[in-house]
PDB file of C-alpha atoms in Angstrom:
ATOM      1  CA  UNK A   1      15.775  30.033  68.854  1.00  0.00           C
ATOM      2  CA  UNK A   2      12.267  31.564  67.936  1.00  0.00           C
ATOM      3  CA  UNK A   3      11.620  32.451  71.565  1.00  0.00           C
ATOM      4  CA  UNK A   4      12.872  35.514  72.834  1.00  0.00           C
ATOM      5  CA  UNK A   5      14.531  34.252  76.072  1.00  0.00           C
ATOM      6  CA  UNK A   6      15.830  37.479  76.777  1.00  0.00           C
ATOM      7  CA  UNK A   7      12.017  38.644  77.554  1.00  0.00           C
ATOM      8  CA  UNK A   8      10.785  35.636  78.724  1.00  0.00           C
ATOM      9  CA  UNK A   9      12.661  34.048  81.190  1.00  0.00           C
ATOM     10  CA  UNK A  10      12.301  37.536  83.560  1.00  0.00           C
ATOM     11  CA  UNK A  11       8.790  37.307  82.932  1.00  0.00           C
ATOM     12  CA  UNK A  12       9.175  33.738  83.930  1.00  0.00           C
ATOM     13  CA  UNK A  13      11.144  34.529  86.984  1.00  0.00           C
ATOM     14  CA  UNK A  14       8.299  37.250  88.181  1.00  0.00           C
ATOM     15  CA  UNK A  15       5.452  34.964  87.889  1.00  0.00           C
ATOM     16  CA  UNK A  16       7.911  32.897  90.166  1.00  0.00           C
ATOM     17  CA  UNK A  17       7.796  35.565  92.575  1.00  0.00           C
ATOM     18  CA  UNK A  18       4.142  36.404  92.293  1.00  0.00           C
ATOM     19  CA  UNK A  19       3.597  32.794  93.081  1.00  0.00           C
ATOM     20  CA  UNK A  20       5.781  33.208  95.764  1.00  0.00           C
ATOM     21  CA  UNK A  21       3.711  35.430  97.284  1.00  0.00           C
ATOM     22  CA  UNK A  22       0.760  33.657  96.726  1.00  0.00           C
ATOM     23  CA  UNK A  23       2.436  30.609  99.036  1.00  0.00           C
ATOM     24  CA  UNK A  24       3.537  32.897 101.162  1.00  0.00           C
ATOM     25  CA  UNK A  25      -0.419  33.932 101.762  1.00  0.00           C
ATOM     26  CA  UNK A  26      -1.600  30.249 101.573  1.00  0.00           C
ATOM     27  CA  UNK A  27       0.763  29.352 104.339  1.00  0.00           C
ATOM     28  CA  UNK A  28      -0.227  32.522 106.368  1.00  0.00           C
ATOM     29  CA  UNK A  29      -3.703  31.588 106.401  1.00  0.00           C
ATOM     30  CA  UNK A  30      -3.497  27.327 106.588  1.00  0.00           C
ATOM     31  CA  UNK A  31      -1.257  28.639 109.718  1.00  0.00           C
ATOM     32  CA  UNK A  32      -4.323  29.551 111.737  1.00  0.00           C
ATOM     33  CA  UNK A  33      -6.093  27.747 114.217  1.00  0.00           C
ATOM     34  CA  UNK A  34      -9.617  28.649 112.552  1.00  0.00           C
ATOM     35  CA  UNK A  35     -10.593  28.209 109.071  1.00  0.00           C
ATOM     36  CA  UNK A  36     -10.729  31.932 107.711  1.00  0.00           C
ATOM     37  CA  UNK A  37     -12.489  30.019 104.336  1.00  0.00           C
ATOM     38  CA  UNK A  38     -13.215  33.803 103.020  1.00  0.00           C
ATOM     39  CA  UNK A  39      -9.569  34.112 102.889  1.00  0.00           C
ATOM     40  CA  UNK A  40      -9.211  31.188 101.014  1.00  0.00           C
ATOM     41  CA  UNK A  41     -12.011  31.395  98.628  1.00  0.00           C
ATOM     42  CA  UNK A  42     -10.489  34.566  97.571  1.00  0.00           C
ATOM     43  CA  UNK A  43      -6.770  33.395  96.480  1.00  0.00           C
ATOM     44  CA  UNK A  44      -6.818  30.355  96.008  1.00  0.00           C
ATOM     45  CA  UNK A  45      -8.534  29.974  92.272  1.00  0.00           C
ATOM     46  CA  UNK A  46      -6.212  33.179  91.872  1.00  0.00           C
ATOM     47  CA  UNK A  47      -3.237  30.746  92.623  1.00  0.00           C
ATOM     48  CA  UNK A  48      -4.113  27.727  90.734  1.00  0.00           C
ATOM     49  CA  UNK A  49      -4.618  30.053  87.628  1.00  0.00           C
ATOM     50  CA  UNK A  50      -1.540  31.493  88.211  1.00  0.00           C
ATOM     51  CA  UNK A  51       0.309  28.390  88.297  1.00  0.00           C
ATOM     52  CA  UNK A  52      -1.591  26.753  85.738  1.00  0.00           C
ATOM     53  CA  UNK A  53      -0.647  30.037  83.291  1.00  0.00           C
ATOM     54  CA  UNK A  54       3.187  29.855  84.434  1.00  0.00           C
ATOM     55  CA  UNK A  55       3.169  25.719  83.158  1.00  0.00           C
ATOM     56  CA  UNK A  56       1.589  27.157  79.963  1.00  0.00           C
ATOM     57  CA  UNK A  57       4.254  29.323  79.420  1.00  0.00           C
ATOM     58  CA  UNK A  58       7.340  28.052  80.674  1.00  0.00           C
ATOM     59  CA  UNK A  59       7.062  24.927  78.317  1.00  0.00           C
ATOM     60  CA  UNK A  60       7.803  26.699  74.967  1.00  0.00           C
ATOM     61  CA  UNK A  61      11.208  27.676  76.712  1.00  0.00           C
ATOM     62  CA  UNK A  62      11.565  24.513  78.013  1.00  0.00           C
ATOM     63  CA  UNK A  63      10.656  22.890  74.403  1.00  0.00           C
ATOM     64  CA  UNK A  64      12.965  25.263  72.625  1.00  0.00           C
ATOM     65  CA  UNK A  65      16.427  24.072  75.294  1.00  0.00           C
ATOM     66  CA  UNK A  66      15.344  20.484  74.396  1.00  0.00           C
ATOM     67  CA  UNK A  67      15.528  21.350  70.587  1.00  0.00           C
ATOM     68  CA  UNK A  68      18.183  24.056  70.043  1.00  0.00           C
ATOM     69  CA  UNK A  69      20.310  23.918  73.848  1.00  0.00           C
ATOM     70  CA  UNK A  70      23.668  22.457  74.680  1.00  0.00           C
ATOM     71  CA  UNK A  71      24.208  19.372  75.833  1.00  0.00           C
ATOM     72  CA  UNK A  72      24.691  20.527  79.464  1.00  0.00           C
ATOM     73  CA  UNK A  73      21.003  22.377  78.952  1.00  0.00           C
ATOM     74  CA  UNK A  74      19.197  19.191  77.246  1.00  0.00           C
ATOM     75  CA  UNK A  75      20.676  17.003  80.465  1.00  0.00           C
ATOM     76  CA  UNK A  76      19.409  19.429  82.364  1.00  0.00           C
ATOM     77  CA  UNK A  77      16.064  20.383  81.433  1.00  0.00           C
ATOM     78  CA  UNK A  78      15.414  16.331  80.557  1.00  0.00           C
ATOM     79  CA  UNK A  79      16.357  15.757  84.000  1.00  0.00           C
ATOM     80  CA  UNK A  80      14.049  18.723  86.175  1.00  0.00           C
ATOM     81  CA  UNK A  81      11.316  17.372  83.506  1.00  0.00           C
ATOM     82  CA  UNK A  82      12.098  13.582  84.843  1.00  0.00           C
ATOM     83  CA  UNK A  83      12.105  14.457  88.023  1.00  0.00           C
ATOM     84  CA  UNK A  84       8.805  16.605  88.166  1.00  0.00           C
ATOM     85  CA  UNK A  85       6.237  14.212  86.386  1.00  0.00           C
ATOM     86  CA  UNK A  86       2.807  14.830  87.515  1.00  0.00           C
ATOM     87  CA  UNK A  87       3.921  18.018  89.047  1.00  0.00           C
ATOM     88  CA  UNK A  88       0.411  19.949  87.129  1.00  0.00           C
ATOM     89  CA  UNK A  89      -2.051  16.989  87.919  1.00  0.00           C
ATOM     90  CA  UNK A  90      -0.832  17.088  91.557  1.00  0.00           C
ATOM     91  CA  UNK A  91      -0.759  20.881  92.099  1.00  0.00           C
ATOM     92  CA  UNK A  92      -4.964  20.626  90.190  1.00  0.00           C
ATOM     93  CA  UNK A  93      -5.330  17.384  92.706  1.00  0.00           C
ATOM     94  CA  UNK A  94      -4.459  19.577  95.817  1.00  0.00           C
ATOM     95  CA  UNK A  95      -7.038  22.477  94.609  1.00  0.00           C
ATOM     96  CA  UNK A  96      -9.679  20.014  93.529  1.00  0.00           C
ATOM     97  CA  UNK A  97      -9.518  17.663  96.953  1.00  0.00           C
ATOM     98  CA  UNK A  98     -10.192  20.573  99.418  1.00  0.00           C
ATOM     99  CA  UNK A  99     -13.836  22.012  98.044  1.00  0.00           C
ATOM    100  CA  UNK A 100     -15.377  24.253 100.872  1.00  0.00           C
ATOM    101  CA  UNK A 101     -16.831  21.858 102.767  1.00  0.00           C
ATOM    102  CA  UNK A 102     -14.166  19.772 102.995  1.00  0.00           C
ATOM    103  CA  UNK A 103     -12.138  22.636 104.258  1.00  0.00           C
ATOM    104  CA  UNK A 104     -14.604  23.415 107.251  1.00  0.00           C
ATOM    105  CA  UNK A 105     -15.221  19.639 108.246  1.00  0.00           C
ATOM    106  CA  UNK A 106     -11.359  18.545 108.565  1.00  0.00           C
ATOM    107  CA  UNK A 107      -9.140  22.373 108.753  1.00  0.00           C
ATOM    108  CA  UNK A 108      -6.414  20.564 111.010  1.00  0.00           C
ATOM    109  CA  UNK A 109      -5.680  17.866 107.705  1.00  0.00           C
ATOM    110  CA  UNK A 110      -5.926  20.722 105.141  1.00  0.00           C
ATOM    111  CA  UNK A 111      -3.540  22.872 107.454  1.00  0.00           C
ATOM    112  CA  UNK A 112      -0.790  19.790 107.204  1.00  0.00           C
ATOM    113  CA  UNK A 113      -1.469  19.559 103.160  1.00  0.00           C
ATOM    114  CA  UNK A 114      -1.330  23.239 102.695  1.00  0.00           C
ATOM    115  CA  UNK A 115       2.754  23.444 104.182  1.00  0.00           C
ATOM    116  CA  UNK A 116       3.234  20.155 102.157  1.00  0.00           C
ATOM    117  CA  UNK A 117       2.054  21.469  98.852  1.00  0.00           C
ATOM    118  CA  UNK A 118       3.373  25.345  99.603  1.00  0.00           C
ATOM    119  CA  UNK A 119       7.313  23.477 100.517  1.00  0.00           C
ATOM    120  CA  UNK A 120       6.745  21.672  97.209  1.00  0.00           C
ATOM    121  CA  UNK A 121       5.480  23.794  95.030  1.00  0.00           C
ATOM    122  CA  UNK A 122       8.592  26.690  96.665  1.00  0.00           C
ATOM    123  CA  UNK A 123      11.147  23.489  95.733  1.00  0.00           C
ATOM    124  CA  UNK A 124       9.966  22.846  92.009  1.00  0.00           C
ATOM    125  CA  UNK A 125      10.152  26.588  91.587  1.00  0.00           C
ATOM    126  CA  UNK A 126      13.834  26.758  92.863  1.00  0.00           C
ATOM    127  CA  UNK A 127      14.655  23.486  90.754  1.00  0.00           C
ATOM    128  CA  UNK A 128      13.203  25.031  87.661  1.00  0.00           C
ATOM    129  CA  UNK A 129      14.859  28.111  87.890  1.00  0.00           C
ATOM    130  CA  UNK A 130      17.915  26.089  88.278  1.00  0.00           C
ATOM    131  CA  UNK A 131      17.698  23.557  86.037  1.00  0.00           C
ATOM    132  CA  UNK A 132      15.946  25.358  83.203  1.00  0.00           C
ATOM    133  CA  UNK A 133      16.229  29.299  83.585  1.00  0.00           C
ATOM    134  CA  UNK A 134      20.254  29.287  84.678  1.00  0.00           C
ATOM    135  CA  UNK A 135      20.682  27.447  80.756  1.00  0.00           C
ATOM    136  CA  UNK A 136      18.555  30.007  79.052  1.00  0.00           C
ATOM    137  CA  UNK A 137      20.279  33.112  80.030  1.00  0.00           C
ATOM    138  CA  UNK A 138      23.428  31.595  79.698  1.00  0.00           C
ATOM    139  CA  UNK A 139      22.648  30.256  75.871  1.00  0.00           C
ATOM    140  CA  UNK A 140      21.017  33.284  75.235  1.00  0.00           C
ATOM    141  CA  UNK A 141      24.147  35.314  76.257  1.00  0.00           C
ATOM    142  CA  UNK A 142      26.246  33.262  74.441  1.00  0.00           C
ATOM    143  CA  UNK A 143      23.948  33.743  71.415  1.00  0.00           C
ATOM    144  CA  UNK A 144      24.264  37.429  71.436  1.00  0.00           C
ATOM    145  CA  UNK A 145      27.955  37.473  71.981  1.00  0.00           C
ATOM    146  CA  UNK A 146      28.250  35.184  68.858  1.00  0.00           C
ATOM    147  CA  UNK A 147      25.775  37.788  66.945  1.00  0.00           C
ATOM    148  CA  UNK A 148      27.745  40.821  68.546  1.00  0.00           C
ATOM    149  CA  UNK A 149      31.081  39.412  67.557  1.00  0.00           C
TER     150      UNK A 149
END
């Protein structure tokens, strides 16, 4: 494999975990009974970036199973990639649909997206882990015991 999966799927793994975070905050402040739209505006281009940059990356891994994995890896990752069509153009739909003053005229609707989109977006994360990450570290150890050997 030309990818170092070693490196990358930790790195892969924190961005998960930044992400996390980033949820976490999004459902701390949709949570509230008034729009705190400062709060917002701050994270929430932070967010998208960061998810959009995580796609970006993760697909080269995800690329490189397809090509060089196991059949229990290709089944996998073809079926978390089945399964999760759309995901980017809904994740840029959710940021794009709520401009500012959408947010102040209609808070209580945003509030019920935000959870949707946060238990969705926590749920892809787990499934890609799963589906995708779990095969790379295992190929990758089996690659080095085969090179240690």
């Amino acid at each position: 494999m030309s990818i170092d999966l070693e490196t990358e799927i930790p790195e892969l793994i924190s961005e998960h975990d930044a992400i996390g975070r980033q949820l976490g905050q999004l459902r701390r402040v949709s949570s509230a009974d008034v729009a705190d739209i400062a709060a917002i505006t701050a994270f929430r281009w932070r967010l998208a970036q960061a998810m959009a940059a995580h796609h970006a990356k993760a697909m080269p891994v995800i690329r490189c199973l397809l090509e060089h994995g196991d059949a229990p890896a290709v089944r996998s990752v073809r079926g978390f990639l089945d399964g999760h069509v759309g995901v980017q153009e809904y994740n840029q739909a959710f940021f794009a649909s709520w401009p500012l003053d959408r947010l102040r005229a209609d808070w209580s609707a945003f509030r019920l997206e935000a959870e949707i989109f946060v238990t969705q977006v926590e749920r892809v994360m787990r499934e890609e882990e799963q589906a995708v990450y779990d095969h790379a570290v295992r190929l990758s150890c089996l690659r080095r015991g085969r090179s240690a050997a």
